Short mmCIF file of N, CA and C in Angstrom, two decimals:
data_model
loop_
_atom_site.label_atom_id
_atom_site.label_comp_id
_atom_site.label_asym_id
_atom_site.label_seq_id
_atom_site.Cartn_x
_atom_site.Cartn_y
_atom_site.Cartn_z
N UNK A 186 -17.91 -41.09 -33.45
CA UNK A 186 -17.48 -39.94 -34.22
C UNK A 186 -18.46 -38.79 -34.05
N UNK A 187 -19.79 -39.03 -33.97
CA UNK A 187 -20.91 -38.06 -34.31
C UNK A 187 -20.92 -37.47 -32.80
N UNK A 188 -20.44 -38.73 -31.65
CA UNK A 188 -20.45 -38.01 -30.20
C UNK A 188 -19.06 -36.95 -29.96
N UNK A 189 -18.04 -37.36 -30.71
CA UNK A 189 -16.72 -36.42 -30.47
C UNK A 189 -17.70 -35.30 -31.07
N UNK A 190 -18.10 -35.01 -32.57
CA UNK A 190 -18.12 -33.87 -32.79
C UNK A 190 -19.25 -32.84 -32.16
N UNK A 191 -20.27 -33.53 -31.61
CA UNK A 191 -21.29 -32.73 -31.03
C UNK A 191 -20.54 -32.57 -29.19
N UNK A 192 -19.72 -32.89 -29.07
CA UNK A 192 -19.04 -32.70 -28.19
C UNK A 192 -18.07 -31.79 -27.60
N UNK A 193 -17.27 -31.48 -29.04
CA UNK A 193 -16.82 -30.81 -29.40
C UNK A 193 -17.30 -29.24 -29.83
N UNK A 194 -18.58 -28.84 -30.21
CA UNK A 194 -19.67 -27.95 -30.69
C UNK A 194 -19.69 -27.54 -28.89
N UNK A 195 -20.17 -28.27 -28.00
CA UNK A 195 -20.63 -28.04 -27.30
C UNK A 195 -19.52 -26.92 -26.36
N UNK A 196 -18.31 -27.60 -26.47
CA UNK A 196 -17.14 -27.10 -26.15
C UNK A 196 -17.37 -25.42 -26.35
N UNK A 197 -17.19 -25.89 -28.08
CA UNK A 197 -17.13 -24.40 -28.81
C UNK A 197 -18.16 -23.17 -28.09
N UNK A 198 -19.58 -23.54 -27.92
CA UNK A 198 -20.44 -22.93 -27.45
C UNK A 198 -19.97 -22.70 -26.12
N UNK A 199 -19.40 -22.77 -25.00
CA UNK A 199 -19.35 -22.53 -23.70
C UNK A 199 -18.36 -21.49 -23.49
N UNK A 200 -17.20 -21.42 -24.74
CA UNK A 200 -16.36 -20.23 -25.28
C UNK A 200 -17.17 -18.81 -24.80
N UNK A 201 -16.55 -18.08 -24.68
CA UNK A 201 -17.11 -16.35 -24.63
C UNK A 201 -17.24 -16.04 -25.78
N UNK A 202 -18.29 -15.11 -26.13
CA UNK A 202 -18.50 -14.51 -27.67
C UNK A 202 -17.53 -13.87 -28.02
N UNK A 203 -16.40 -13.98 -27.96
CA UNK A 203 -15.62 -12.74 -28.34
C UNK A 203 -14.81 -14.01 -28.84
N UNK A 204 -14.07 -14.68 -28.00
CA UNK A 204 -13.00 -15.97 -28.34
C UNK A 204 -13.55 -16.67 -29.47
N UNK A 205 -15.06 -16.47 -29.52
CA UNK A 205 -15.75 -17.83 -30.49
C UNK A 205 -15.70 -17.02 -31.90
N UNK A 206 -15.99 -15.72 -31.92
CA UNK A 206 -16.42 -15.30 -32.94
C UNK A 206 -14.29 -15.12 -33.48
N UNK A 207 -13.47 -14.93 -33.07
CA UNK A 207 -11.99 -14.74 -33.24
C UNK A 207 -11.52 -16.07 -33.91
N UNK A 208 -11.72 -17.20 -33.16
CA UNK A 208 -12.13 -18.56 -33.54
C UNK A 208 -12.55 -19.08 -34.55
N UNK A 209 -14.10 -18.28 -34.81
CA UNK A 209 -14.70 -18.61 -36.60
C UNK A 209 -14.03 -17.88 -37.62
N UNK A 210 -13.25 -17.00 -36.68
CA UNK A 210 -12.67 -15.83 -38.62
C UNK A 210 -11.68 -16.30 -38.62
N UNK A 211 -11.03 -16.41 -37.59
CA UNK A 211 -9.37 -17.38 -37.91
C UNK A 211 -9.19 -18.79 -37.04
N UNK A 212 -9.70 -19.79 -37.77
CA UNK A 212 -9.42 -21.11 -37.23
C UNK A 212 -8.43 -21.08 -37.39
N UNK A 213 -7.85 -22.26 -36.45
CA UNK A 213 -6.40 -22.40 -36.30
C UNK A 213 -6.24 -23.96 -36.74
N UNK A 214 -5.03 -24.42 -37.65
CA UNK A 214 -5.03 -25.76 -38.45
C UNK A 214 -5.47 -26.58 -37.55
N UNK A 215 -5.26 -26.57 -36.30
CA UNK A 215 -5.40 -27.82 -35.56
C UNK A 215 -7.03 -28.37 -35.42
N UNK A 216 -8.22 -27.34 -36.06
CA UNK A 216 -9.32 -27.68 -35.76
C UNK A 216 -9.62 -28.48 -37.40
N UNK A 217 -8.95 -28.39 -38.10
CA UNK A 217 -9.27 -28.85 -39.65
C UNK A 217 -9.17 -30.62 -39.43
N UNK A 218 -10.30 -30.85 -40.27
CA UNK A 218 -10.02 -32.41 -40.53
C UNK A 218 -8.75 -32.77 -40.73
N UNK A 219 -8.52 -34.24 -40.73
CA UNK A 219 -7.44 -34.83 -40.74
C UNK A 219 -7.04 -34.86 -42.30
N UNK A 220 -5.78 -34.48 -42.90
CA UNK A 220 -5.42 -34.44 -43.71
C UNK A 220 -6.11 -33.52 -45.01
N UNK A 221 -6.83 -32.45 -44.39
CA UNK A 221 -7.45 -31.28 -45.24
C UNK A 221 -5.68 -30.74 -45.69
N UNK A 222 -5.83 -29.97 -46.72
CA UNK A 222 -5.18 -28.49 -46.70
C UNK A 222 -5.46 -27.72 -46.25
N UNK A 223 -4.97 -26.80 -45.76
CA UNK A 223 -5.23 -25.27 -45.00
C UNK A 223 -5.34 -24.59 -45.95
N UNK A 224 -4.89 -24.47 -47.20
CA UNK A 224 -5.04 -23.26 -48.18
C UNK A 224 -6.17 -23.52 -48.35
N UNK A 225 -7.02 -24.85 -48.44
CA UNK A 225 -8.15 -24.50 -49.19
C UNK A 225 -8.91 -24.17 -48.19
N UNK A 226 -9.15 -24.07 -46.37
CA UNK A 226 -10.02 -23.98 -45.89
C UNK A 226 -9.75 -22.57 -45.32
N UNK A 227 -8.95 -21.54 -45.87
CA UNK A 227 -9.12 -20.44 -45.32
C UNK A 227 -10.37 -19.39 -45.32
N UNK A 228 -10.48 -18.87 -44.65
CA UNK A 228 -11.34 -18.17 -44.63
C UNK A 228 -11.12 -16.36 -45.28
N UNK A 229 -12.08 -15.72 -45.32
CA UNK A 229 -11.80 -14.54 -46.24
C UNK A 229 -11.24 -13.90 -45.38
N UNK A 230 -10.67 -13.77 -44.00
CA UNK A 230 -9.92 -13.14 -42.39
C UNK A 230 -8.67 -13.81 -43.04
N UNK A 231 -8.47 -14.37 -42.99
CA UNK A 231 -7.31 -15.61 -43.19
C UNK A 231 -6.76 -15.17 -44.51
N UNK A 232 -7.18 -14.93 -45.44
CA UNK A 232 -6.73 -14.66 -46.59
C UNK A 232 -6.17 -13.12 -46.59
N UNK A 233 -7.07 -11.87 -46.08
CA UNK A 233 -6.74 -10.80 -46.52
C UNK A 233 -5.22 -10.68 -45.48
N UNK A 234 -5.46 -11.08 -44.07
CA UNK A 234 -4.48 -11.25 -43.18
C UNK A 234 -4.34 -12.79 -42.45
N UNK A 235 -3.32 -13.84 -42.69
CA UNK A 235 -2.97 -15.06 -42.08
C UNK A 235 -3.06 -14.59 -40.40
N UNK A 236 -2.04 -13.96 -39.57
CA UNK A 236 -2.40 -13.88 -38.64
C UNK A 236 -2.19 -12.06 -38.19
N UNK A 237 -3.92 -12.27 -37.31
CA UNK A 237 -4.11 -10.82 -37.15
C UNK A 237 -3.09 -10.39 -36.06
N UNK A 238 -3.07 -10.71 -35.50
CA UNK A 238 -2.00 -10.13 -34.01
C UNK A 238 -0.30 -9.59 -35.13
N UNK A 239 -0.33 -10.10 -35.94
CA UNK A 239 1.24 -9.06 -36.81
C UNK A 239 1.07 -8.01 -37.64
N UNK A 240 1.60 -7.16 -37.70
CA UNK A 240 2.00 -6.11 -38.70
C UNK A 240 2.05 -6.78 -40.03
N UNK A 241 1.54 -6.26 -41.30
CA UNK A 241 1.81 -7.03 -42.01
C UNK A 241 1.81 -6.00 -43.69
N UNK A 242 2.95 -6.34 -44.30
CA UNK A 242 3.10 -5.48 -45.85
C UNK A 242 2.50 -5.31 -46.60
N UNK A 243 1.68 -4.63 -47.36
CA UNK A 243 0.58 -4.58 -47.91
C UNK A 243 1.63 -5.16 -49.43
N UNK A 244 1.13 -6.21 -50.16
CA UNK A 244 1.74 -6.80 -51.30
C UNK A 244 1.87 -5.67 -52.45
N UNK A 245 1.17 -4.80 -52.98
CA UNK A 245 1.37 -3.60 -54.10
C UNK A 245 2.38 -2.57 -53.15
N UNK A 246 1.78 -2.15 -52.00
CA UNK A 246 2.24 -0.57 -52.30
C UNK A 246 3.53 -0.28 -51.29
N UNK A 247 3.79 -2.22 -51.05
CA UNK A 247 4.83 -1.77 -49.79
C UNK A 247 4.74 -1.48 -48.16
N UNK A 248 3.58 -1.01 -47.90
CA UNK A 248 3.56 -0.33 -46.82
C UNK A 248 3.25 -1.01 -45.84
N UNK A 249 3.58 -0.48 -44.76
CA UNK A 249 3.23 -1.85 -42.81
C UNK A 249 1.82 -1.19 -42.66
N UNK A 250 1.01 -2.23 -42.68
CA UNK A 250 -0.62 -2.19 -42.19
C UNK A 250 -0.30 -2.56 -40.39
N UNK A 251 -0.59 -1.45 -39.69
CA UNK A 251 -0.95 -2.19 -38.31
C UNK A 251 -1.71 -3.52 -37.97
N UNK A 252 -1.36 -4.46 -37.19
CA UNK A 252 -1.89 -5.46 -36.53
C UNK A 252 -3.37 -4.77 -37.15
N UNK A 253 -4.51 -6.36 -37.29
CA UNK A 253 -6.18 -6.12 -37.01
C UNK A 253 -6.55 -5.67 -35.66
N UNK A 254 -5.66 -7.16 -34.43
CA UNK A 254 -5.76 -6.45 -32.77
C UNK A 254 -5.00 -5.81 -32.51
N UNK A 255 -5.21 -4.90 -31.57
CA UNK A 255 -3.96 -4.13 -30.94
C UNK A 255 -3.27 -4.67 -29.44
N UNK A 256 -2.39 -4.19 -29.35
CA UNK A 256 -1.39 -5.27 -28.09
C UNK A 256 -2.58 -5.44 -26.83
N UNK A 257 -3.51 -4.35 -26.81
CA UNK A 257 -4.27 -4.35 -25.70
C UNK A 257 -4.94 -5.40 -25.59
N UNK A 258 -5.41 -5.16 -27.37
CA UNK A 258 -6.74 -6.36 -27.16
C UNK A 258 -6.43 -8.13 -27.64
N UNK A 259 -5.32 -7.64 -28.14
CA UNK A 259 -4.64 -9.34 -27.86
C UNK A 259 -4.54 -10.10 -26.75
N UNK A 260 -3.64 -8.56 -25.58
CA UNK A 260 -3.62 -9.55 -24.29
C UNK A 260 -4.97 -9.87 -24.12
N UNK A 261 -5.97 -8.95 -23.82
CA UNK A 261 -7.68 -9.29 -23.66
C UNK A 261 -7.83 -10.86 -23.93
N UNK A 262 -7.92 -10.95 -25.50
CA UNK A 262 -7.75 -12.41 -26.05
C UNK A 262 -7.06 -13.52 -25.53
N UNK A 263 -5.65 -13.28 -25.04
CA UNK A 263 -5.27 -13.87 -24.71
C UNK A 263 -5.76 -14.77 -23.46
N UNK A 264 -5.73 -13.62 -22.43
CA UNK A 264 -6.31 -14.03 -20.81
C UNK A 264 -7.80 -14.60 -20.77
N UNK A 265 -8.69 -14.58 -22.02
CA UNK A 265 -9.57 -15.19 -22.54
C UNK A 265 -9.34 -16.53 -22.84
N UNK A 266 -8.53 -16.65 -23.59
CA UNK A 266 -8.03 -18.09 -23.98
C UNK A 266 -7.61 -18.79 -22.84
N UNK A 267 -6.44 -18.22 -22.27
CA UNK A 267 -6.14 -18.99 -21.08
C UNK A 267 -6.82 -19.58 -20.14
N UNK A 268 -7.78 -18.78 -19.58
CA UNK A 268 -8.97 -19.16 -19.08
C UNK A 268 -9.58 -20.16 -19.38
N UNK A 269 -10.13 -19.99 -20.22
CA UNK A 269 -11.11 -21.42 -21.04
C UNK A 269 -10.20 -22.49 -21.69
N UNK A 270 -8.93 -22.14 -21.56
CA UNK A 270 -7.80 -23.38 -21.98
C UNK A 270 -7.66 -23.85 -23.31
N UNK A 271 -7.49 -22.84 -24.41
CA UNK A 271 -7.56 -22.70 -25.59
C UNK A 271 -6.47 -21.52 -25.99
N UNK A 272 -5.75 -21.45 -25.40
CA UNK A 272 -4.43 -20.62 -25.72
C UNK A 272 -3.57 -20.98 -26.49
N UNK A 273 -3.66 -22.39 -26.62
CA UNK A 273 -2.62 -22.71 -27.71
C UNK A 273 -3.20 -22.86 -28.99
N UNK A 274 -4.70 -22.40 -29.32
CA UNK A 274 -5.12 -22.56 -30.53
C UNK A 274 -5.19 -21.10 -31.43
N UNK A 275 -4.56 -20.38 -30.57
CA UNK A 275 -4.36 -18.76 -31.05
C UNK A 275 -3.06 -18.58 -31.68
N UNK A 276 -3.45 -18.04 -32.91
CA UNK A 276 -1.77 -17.73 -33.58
C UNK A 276 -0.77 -16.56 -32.66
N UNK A 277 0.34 -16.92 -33.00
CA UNK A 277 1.50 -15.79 -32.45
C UNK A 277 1.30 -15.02 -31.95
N UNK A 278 1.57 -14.44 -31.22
CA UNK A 278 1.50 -13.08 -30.23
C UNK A 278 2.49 -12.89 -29.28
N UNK A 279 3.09 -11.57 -29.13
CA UNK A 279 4.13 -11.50 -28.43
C UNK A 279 3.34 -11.35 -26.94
N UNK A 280 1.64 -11.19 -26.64
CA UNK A 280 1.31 -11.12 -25.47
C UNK A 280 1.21 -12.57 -24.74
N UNK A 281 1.34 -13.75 -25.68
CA UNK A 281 1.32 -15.36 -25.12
C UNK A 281 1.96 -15.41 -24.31
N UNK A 282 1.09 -16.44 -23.11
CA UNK A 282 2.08 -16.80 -21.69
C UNK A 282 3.65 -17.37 -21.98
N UNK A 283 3.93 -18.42 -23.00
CA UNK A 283 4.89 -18.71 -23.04
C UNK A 283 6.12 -17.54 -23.99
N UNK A 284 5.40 -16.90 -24.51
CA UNK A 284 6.22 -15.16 -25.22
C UNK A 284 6.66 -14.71 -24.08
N UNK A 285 5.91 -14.50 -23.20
CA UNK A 285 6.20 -14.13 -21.98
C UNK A 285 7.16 -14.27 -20.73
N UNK A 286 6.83 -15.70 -20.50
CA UNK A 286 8.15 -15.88 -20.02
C UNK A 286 9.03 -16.24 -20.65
N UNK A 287 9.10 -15.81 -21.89
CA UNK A 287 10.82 -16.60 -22.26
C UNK A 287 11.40 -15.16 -22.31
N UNK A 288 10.68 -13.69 -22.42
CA UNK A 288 11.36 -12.53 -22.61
C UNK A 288 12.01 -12.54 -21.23
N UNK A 289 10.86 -13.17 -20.20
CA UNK A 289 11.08 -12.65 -18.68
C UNK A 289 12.38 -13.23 -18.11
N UNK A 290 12.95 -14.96 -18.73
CA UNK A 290 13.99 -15.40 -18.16
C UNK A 290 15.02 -14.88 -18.97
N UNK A 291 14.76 -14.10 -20.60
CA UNK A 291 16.21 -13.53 -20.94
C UNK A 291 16.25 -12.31 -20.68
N UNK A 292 15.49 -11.34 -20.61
CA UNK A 292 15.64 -10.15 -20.19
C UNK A 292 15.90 -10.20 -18.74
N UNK A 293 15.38 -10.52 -17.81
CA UNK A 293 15.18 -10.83 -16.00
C UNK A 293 14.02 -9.20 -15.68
N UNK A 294 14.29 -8.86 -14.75
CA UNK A 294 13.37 -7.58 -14.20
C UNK A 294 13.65 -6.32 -14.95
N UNK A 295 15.00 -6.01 -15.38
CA UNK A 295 15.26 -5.16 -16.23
C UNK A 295 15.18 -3.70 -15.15
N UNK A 296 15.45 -3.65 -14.06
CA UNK A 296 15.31 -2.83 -13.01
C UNK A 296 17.35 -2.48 -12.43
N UNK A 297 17.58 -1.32 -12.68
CA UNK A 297 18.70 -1.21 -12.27
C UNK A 297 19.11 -1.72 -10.90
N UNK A 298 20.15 -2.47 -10.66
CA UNK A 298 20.72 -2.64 -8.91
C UNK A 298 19.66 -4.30 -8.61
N UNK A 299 18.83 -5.11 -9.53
CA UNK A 299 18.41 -6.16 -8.98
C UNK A 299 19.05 -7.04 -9.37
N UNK A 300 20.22 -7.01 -10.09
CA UNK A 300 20.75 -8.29 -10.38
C UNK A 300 21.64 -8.53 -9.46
N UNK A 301 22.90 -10.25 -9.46
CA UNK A 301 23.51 -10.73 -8.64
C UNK A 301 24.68 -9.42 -8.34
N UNK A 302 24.83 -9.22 -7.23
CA UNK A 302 26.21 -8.14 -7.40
C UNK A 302 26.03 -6.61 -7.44
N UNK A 303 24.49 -5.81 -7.79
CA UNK A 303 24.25 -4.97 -7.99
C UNK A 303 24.09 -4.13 -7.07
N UNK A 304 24.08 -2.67 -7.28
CA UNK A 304 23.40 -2.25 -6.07
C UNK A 304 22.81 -0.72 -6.83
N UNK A 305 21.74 -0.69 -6.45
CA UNK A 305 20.59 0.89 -6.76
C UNK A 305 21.35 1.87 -5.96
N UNK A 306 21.92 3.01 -6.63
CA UNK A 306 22.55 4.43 -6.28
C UNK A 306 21.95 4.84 -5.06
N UNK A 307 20.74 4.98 -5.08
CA UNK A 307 20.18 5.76 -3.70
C UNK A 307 20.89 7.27 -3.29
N UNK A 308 20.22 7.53 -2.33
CA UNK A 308 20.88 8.98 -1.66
C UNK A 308 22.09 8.62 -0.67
N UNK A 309 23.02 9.31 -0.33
CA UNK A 309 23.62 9.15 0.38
C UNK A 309 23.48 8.36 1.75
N UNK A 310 22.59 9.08 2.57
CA UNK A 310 22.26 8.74 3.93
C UNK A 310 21.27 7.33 3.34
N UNK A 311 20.94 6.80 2.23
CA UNK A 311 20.75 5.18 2.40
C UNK A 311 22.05 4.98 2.05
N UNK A 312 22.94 4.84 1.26
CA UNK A 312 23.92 4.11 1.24
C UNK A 312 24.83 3.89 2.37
N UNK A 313 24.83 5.15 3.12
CA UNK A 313 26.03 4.83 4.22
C UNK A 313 25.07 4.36 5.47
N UNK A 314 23.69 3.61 5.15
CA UNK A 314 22.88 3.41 6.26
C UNK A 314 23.33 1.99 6.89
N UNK A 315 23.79 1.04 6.27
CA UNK A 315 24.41 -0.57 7.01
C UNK A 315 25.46 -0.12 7.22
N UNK A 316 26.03 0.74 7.39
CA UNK A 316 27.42 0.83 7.90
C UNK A 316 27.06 1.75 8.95
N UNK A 317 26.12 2.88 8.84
CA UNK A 317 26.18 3.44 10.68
C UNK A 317 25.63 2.68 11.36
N UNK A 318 24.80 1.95 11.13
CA UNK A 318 23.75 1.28 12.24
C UNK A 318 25.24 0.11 12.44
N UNK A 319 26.03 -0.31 11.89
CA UNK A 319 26.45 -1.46 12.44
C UNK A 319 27.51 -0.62 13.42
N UNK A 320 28.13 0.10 13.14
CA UNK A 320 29.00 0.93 14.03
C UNK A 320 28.18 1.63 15.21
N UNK A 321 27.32 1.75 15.54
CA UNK A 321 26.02 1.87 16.49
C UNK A 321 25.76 0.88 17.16
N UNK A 322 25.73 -0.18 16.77
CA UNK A 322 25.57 -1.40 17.45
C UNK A 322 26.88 -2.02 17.96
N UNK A 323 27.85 -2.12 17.43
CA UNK A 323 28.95 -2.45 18.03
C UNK A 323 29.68 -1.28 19.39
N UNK A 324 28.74 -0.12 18.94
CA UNK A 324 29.03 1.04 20.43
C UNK A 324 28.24 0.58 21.27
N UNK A 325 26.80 0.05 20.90
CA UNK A 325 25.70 0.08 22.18
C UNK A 325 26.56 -1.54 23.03
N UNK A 326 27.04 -2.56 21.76
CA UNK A 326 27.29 -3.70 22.57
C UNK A 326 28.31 -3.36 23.50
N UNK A 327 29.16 -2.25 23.35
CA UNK A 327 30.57 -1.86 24.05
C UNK A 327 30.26 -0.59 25.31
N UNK A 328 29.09 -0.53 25.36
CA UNK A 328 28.38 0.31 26.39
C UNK A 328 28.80 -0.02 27.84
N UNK A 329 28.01 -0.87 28.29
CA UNK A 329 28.85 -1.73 29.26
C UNK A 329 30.12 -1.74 30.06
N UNK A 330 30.93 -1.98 29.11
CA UNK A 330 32.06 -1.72 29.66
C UNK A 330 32.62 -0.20 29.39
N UNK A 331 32.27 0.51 28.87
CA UNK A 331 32.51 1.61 28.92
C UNK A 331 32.22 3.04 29.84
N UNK A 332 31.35 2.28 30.32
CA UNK A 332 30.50 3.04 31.53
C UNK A 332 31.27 2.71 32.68
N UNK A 333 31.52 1.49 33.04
CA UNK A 333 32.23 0.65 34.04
C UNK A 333 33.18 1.47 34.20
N UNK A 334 34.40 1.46 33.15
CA UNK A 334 35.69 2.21 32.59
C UNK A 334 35.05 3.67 33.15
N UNK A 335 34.58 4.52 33.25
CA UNK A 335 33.92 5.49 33.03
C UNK A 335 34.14 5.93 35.04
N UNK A 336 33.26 5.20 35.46
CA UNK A 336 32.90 5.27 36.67
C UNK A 336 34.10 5.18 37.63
N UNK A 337 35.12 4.10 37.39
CA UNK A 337 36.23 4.07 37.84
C UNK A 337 37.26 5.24 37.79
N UNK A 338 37.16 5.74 36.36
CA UNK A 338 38.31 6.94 36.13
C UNK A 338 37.80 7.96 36.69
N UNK A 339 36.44 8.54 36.66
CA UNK A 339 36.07 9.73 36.69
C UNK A 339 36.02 10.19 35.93
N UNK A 340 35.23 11.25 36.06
CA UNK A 340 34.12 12.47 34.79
C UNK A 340 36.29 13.21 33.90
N UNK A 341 36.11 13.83 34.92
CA UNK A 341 37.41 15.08 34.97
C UNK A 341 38.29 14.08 34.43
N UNK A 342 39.10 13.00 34.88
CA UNK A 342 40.10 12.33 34.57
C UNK A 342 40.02 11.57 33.21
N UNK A 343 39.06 11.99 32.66
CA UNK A 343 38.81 10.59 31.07
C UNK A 343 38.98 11.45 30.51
N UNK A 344 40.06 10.69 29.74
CA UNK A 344 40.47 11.02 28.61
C UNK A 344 40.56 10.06 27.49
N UNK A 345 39.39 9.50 26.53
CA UNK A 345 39.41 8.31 25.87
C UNK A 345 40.55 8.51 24.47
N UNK A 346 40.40 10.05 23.51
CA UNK A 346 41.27 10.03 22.88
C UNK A 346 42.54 10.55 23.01
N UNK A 347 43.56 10.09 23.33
CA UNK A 347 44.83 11.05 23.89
C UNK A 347 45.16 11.74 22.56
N UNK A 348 45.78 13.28 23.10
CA UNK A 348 46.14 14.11 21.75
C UNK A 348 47.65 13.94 21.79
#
C-alpha cells in the first residue's frame, strides 16, 4: 500500500507545473480514497466553481460568469494531459480528444463541395476543365487518322464539315 502510494506521488511529481498545480485545485473523484464522499473532499476551487472549463450562473444575481480557463488555455491543458496520459482525469471540455472527434464524425469537414456527390462552384474555366481536356484527348487520339485522311484528300479538297 505505502509502495502504490509513494508511487503514485512520484507519478504526480513528473506532471508539468501547470497540470499539477490544475490537479491540486480540482482533483478529479477518481483520485479520492475508496469510498470517501466527494462533497466532503472538495476543495475551496471546487466549491466556488465544480468544473472550471464551463460557464457557470452565479446563484444570487443570475448572471453567466465566463469559464475560470479560456478555450485557449483548456486546449493548452488539454495537450498537456494527453501527453503525460492523464486526460481522462480532467473534467469536461469541449477541447477533449474524444469531444473532438465525436463533433468531427457528426459534423464531417464542414467545407462546401467535400461531401459524397458534391461539387465546389469554382470559376468557370475549372468547371468546364474535365470536359475540354477529355475532348482534347479524344482529338489528339484521332490525330492519326486524320492526318492520313488529310494527305489523301488534299489541302484544297477537305472539306470535314459539309454545309
Amino acid at each position: 500500500m505505502v509502495a502504490s502510494v509513494s508511487k503514485n506521488i512520484q507519478l504526480a511529481l513528473a506532471l508539468p507545473p501547470r497540470l499539477r498545480t490544475f490537479l491540486a485545485r480540482y482533483p478529479p473523484q477518481q483520485l479520492l480514497p475508496a469510498g470517501a464522499n466527494p462533497d466532503l473532499h472538495k476543495t475551496a476551487y471546487q466549491e466556488e466553481t465544480p468544473n472550471p472549463f464551463a460557464p457557470m450562473k452565479h446563484p444570487i444575481t443570475g448572471k453567466w460568469h465566463d469559464p475560470k480557463y479560456s478555450l485557449r488555455r483548456q486546449a493548452e491543458l488539454v495537450k498537456l494531459a494527453r501527453e503525460h496520459g492523464v486526460e481522462e482525469l480532467l473534467p469536461y471540455t469541449p477541447k477533449a480528444t474524444e469531444e473532438r472527434i465525436r463533433k468531427r464524425v457528426e459534423l464531417g469537414l464542414r467545407v462546401k463541395g467535400t461531401g459524397v456527390g458534391q461539387q465546389v462552384k469554382g470559376h468557370k474555366h475549372e468547371r468546364t476543365l474535365v470536359a475540354k481536356m477529355e475532348k482534347r484527348r479524344k482529338a489528339m487520339l484521332e490525330m492519326p487518322n486524320l492526318i492520313r485522311e488529310w494527305k489523301k484528300v488534299g489541302k484544297h479538297k477537305w472539306d470535314r464539315f459539309p454545309k
